[in-house]
Coordinates of C-alpha atoms in Angstrom, one line a residue:
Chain A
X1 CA 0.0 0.0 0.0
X2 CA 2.0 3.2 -1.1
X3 CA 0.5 6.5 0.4
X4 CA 0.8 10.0 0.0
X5 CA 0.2 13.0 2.5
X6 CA -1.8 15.8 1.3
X7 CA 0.6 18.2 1.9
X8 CA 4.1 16.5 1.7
X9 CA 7.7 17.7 1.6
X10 CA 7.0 20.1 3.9
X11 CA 10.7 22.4 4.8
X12 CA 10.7 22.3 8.8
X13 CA 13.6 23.6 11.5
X14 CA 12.5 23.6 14.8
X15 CA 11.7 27.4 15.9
X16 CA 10.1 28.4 13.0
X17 CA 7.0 30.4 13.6
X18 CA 4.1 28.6 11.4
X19 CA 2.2 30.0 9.7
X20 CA -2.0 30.1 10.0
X21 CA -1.8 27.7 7.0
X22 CA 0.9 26.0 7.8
X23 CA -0.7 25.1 10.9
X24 CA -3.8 23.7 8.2
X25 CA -1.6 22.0 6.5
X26 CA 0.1 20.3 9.4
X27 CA -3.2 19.2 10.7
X28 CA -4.6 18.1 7.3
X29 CA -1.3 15.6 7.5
X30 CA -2.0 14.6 10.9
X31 CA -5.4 13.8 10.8
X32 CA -4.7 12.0 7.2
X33 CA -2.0 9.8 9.1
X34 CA -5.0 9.2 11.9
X35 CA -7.6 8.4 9.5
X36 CA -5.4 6.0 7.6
X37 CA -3.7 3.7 11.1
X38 CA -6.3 4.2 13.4
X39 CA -4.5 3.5 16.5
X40 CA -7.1 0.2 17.4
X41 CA -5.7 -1.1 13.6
X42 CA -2.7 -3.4 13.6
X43 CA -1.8 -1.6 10.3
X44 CA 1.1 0.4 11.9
X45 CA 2.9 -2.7 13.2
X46 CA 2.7 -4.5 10.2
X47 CA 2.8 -2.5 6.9
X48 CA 3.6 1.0 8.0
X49 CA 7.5 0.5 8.0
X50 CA 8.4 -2.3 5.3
X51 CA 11.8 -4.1 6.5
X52 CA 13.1 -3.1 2.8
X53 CA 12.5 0.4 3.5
X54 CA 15.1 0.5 5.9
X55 CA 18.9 0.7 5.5
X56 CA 20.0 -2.4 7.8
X57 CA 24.0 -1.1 6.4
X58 CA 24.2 1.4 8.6
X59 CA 22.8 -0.9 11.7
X60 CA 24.4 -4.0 10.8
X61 CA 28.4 -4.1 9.0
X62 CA 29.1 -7.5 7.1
X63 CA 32.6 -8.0 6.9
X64 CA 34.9 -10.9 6.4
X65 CA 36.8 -12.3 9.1
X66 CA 39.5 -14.9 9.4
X67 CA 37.3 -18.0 8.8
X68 CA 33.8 -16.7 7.8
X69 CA 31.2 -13.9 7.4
X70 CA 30.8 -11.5 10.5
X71 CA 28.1 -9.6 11.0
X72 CA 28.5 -7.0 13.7
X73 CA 25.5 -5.2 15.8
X74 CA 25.5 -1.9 17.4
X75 CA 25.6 -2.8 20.8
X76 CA 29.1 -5.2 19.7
X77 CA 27.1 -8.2 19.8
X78 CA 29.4 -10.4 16.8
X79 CA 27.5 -13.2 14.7
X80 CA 30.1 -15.2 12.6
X81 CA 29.2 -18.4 10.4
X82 CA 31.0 -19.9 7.3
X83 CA 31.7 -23.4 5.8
X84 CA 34.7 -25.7 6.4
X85 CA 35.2 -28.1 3.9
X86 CA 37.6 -31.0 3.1
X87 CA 37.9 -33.4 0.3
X88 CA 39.1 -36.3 0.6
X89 CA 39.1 -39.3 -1.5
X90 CA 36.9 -41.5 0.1
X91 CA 38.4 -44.6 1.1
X92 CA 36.7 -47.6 2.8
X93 CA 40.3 -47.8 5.1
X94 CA 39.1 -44.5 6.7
X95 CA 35.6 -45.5 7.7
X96 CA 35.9 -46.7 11.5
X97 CA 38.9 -45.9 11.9
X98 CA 40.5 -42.4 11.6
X99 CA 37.4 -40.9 11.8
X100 CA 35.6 -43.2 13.9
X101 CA 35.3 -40.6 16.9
X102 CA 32.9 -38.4 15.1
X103 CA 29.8 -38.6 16.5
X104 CA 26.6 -37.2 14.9
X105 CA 25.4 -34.0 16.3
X106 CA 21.4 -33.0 15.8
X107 CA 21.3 -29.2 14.8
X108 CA 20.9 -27.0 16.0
X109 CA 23.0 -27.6 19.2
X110 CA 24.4 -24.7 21.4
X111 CA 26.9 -25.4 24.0
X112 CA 29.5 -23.1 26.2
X113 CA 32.6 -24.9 25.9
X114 CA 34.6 -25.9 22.5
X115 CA 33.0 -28.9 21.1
X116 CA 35.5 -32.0 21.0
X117 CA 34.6 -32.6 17.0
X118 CA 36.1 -29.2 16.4
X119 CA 39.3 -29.8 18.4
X120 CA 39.4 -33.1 17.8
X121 CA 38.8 -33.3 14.0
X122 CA 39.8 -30.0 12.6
X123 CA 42.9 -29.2 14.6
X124 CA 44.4 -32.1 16.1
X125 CA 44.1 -33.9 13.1
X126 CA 45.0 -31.2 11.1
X127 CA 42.9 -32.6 8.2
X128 CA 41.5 -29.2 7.0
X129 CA 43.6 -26.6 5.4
X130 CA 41.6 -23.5 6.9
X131 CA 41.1 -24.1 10.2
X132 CA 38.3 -23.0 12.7
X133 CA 40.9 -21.6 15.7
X134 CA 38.1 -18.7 15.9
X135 CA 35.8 -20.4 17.0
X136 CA 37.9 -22.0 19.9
X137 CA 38.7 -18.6 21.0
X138 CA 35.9 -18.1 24.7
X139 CA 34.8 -14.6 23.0
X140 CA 31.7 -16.5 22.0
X141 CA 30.0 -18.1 24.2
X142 CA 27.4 -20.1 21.8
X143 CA 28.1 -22.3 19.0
X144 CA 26.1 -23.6 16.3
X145 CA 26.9 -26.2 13.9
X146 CA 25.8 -28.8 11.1
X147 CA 27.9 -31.1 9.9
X148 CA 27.6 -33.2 6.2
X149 CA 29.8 -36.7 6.7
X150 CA 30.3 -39.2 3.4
X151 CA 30.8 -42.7 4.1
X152 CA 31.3 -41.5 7.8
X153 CA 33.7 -38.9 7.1
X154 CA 32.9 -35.7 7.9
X155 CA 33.4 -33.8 4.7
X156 CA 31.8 -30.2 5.4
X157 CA 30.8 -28.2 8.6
X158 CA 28.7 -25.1 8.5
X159 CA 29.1 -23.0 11.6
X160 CA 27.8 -20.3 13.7
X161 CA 29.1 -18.3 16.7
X162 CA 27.5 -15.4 18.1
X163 CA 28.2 -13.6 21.1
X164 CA 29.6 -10.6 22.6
Chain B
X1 CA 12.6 17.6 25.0
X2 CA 15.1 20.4 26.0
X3 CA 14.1 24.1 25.6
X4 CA 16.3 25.8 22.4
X5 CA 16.8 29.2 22.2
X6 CA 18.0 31.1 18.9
X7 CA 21.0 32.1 18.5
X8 CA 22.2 34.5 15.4
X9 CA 24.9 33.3 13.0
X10 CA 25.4 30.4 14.6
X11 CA 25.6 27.1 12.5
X12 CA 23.1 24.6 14.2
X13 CA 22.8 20.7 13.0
X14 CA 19.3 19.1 13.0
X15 CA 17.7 15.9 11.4
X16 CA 17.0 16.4 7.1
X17 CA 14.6 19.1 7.3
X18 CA 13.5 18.3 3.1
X19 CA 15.5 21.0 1.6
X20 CA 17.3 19.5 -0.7
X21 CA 18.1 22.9 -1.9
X22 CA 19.0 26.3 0.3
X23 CA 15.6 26.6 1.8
X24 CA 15.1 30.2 3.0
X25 CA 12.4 31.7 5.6
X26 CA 11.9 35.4 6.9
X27 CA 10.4 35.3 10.6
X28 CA 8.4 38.1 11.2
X29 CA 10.1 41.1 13.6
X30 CA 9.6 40.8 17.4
X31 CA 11.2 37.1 17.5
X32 CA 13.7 36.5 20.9
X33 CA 17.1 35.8 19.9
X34 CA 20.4 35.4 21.2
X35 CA 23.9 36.9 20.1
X36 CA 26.8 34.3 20.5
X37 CA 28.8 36.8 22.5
X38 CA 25.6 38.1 24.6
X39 CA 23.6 36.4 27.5
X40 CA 21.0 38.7 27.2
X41 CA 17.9 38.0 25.0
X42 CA 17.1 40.4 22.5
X43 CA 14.2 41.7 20.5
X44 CA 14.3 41.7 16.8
X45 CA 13.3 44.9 15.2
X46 CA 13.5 43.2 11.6
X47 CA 12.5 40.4 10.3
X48 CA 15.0 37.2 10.6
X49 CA 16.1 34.7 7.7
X50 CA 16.3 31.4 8.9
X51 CA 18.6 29.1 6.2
X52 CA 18.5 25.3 5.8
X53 CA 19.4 23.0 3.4
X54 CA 20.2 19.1 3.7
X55 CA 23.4 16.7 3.5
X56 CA 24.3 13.2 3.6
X57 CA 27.6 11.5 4.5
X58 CA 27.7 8.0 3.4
X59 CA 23.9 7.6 3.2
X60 CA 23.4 10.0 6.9
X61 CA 21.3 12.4 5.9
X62 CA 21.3 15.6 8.5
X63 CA 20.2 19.5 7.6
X64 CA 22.6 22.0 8.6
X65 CA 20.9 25.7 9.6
X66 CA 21.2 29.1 10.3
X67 CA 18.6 31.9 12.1
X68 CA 20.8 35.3 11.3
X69 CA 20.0 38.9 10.6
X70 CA 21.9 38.7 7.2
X71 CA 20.0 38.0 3.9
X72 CA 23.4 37.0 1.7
X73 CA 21.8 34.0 0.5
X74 CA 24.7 33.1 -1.9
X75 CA 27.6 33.7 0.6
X76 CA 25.5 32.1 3.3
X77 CA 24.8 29.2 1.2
X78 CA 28.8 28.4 0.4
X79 CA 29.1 28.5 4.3
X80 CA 26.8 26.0 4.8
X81 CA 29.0 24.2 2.6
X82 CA 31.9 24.5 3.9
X83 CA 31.0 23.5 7.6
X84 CA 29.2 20.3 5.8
X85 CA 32.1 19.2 4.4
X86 CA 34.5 19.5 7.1
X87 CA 32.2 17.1 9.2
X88 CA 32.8 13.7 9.4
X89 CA 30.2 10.6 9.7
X90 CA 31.2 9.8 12.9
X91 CA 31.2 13.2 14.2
X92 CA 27.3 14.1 12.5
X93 CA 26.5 10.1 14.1
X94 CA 27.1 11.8 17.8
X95 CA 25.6 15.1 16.9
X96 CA 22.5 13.2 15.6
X97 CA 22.2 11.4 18.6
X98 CA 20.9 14.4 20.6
X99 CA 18.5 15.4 17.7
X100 CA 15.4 13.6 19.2
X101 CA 12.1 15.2 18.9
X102 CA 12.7 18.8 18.4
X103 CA 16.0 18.9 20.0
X104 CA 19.2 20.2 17.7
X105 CA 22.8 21.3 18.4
X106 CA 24.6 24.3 17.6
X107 CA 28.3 23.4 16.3
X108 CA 30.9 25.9 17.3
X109 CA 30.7 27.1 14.0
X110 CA 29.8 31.0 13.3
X111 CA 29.3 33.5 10.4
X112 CA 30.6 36.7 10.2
X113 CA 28.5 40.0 9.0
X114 CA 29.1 39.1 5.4
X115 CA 27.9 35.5 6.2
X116 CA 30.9 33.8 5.8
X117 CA 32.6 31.0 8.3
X118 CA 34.3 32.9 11.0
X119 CA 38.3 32.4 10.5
X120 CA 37.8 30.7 14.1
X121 CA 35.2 28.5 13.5

């Protein structure tokens, strides 16, 4: 629904004497504005401001960090996420053996201290070239993570940390 | 809401007022103003022009005005100017901060009695 005051693009600073018309004007706006969200309607919390109408780059900054995507709010509070990925050739000699730790993790899980299948598989292991030593790091206090195994070898891990 | 007074030649910041271009407005005489260098409130015995017009930094929109005595609409225009662009973001960010309701802040910012930028300012 687009809408138009009656008398738009008005030129205001505060301390200006208004004029008798202006002071028409005003009040044709106003009581356009009440006639259209009457304040029993829900149509100010649901259409009045459209999400695309507002310019979420100068509330939330996207930048790239070491291993993923962060995404940084006003008030500090950090959400990072990205993909770690391996490929391997899968061999039956891996199944059960060299990867037979992994255990298979429901998403979404959120937890406090480093999970063991990062430390375990990702570091220790040193299987990955990129590694996830962010996420190890006790800024964040919430993890997040889904994992994609082949043949029971964890091929892919999609991650999220958020915190302050 | 805090209580503003006017104060003559002095640059004040404020939220977009929609003038895109120099917007300019003669108040009728008898208005109370101030003088920067004067406590004491004064009567106007002429009409006063009040100047605005709008800016953005990196999609911030704010409106930059004046209330002044003056009616040099191209000098004070290029003053306007000039005290927009030496603002940065972060610096209209804070001032914008304190621009709720009808609230605005005078910068430091002056114009002499040709409507210039004060050497000082």
């Amino acid at each position: 629904m687009s809408l138009s005051l009656p008398y738009p693009n008005l030129v205001f600073v505060p301390l200006d004497v208004l004029t008798a018309e202006e002071l028409n004007n005003m009040m044709s706006d106003i009581s356009f504005i009440a006639n259209q969200f009457p304040i029993a309607s829900t149509n100010i919390g649901t259409r009045a401001v459209k999400k695309t109408n507002v310019d979420w780059s100068n509330i939330v900054t996207k930048t790239t960090g070491a291993n993923g995507t962060v995404l940084t709010f006003p008030d500090g509070f950090k959400i990072e996420y990205g993909t770690v990925s391996q490929s391997l050739n899968i061999n039956t000699s891996y199944e059960g053996s060299y990867f037979g730790a992994i255990e298979n993790v429901a998403f979404p899980v959120a937890f406090t201290s480093t999970p063991t299948i990062i430390t375990n598989t990702f570091q220790s292991q040193s299987l990955l070239s990129t590694t996830v030593s962010e996420l190890t790091a006790s800024k964040f206090n919430t993890y997040i993570w889904k994992q994609t195994s082949k043949n029971g070898v964890l091929v892919s891990l999609n991650w999220v940390a958020f915190g302050y | 809401m805090g209580f503003m007074n006017i104060t003559l030649n002095q640059v004040a910041i404020w939220r977009p007022a929609g003038a895109e271009e120099l917007d300019k407005r003669l108040s009728p005489a008898g208005q109370t103003y101030y003088e920067t260098s004067n406590p004491v409130a004064k009567r106007a015995q002429e009409p006063l022009a009040r100047y605005v017009k709008d800016y953005a930094i990196d999609k911030v929109k704010f409106s930059l005005f004046v209330r002044t005595a003056l009616q040099n609409d191209k000098a004070i225009e290029e003053s306007l100017d000039k005290c927009a662009k030496a603002l940065t973001k972060a610096q209209v960010l804070e001032y914008l901060s304190d621009c709720q309701g009808m609230d605005f802040v005078y910068l430091p910012t002056t114009l002499n009695n040709k409507g210039e930028l004060n050497n000082e300012s």
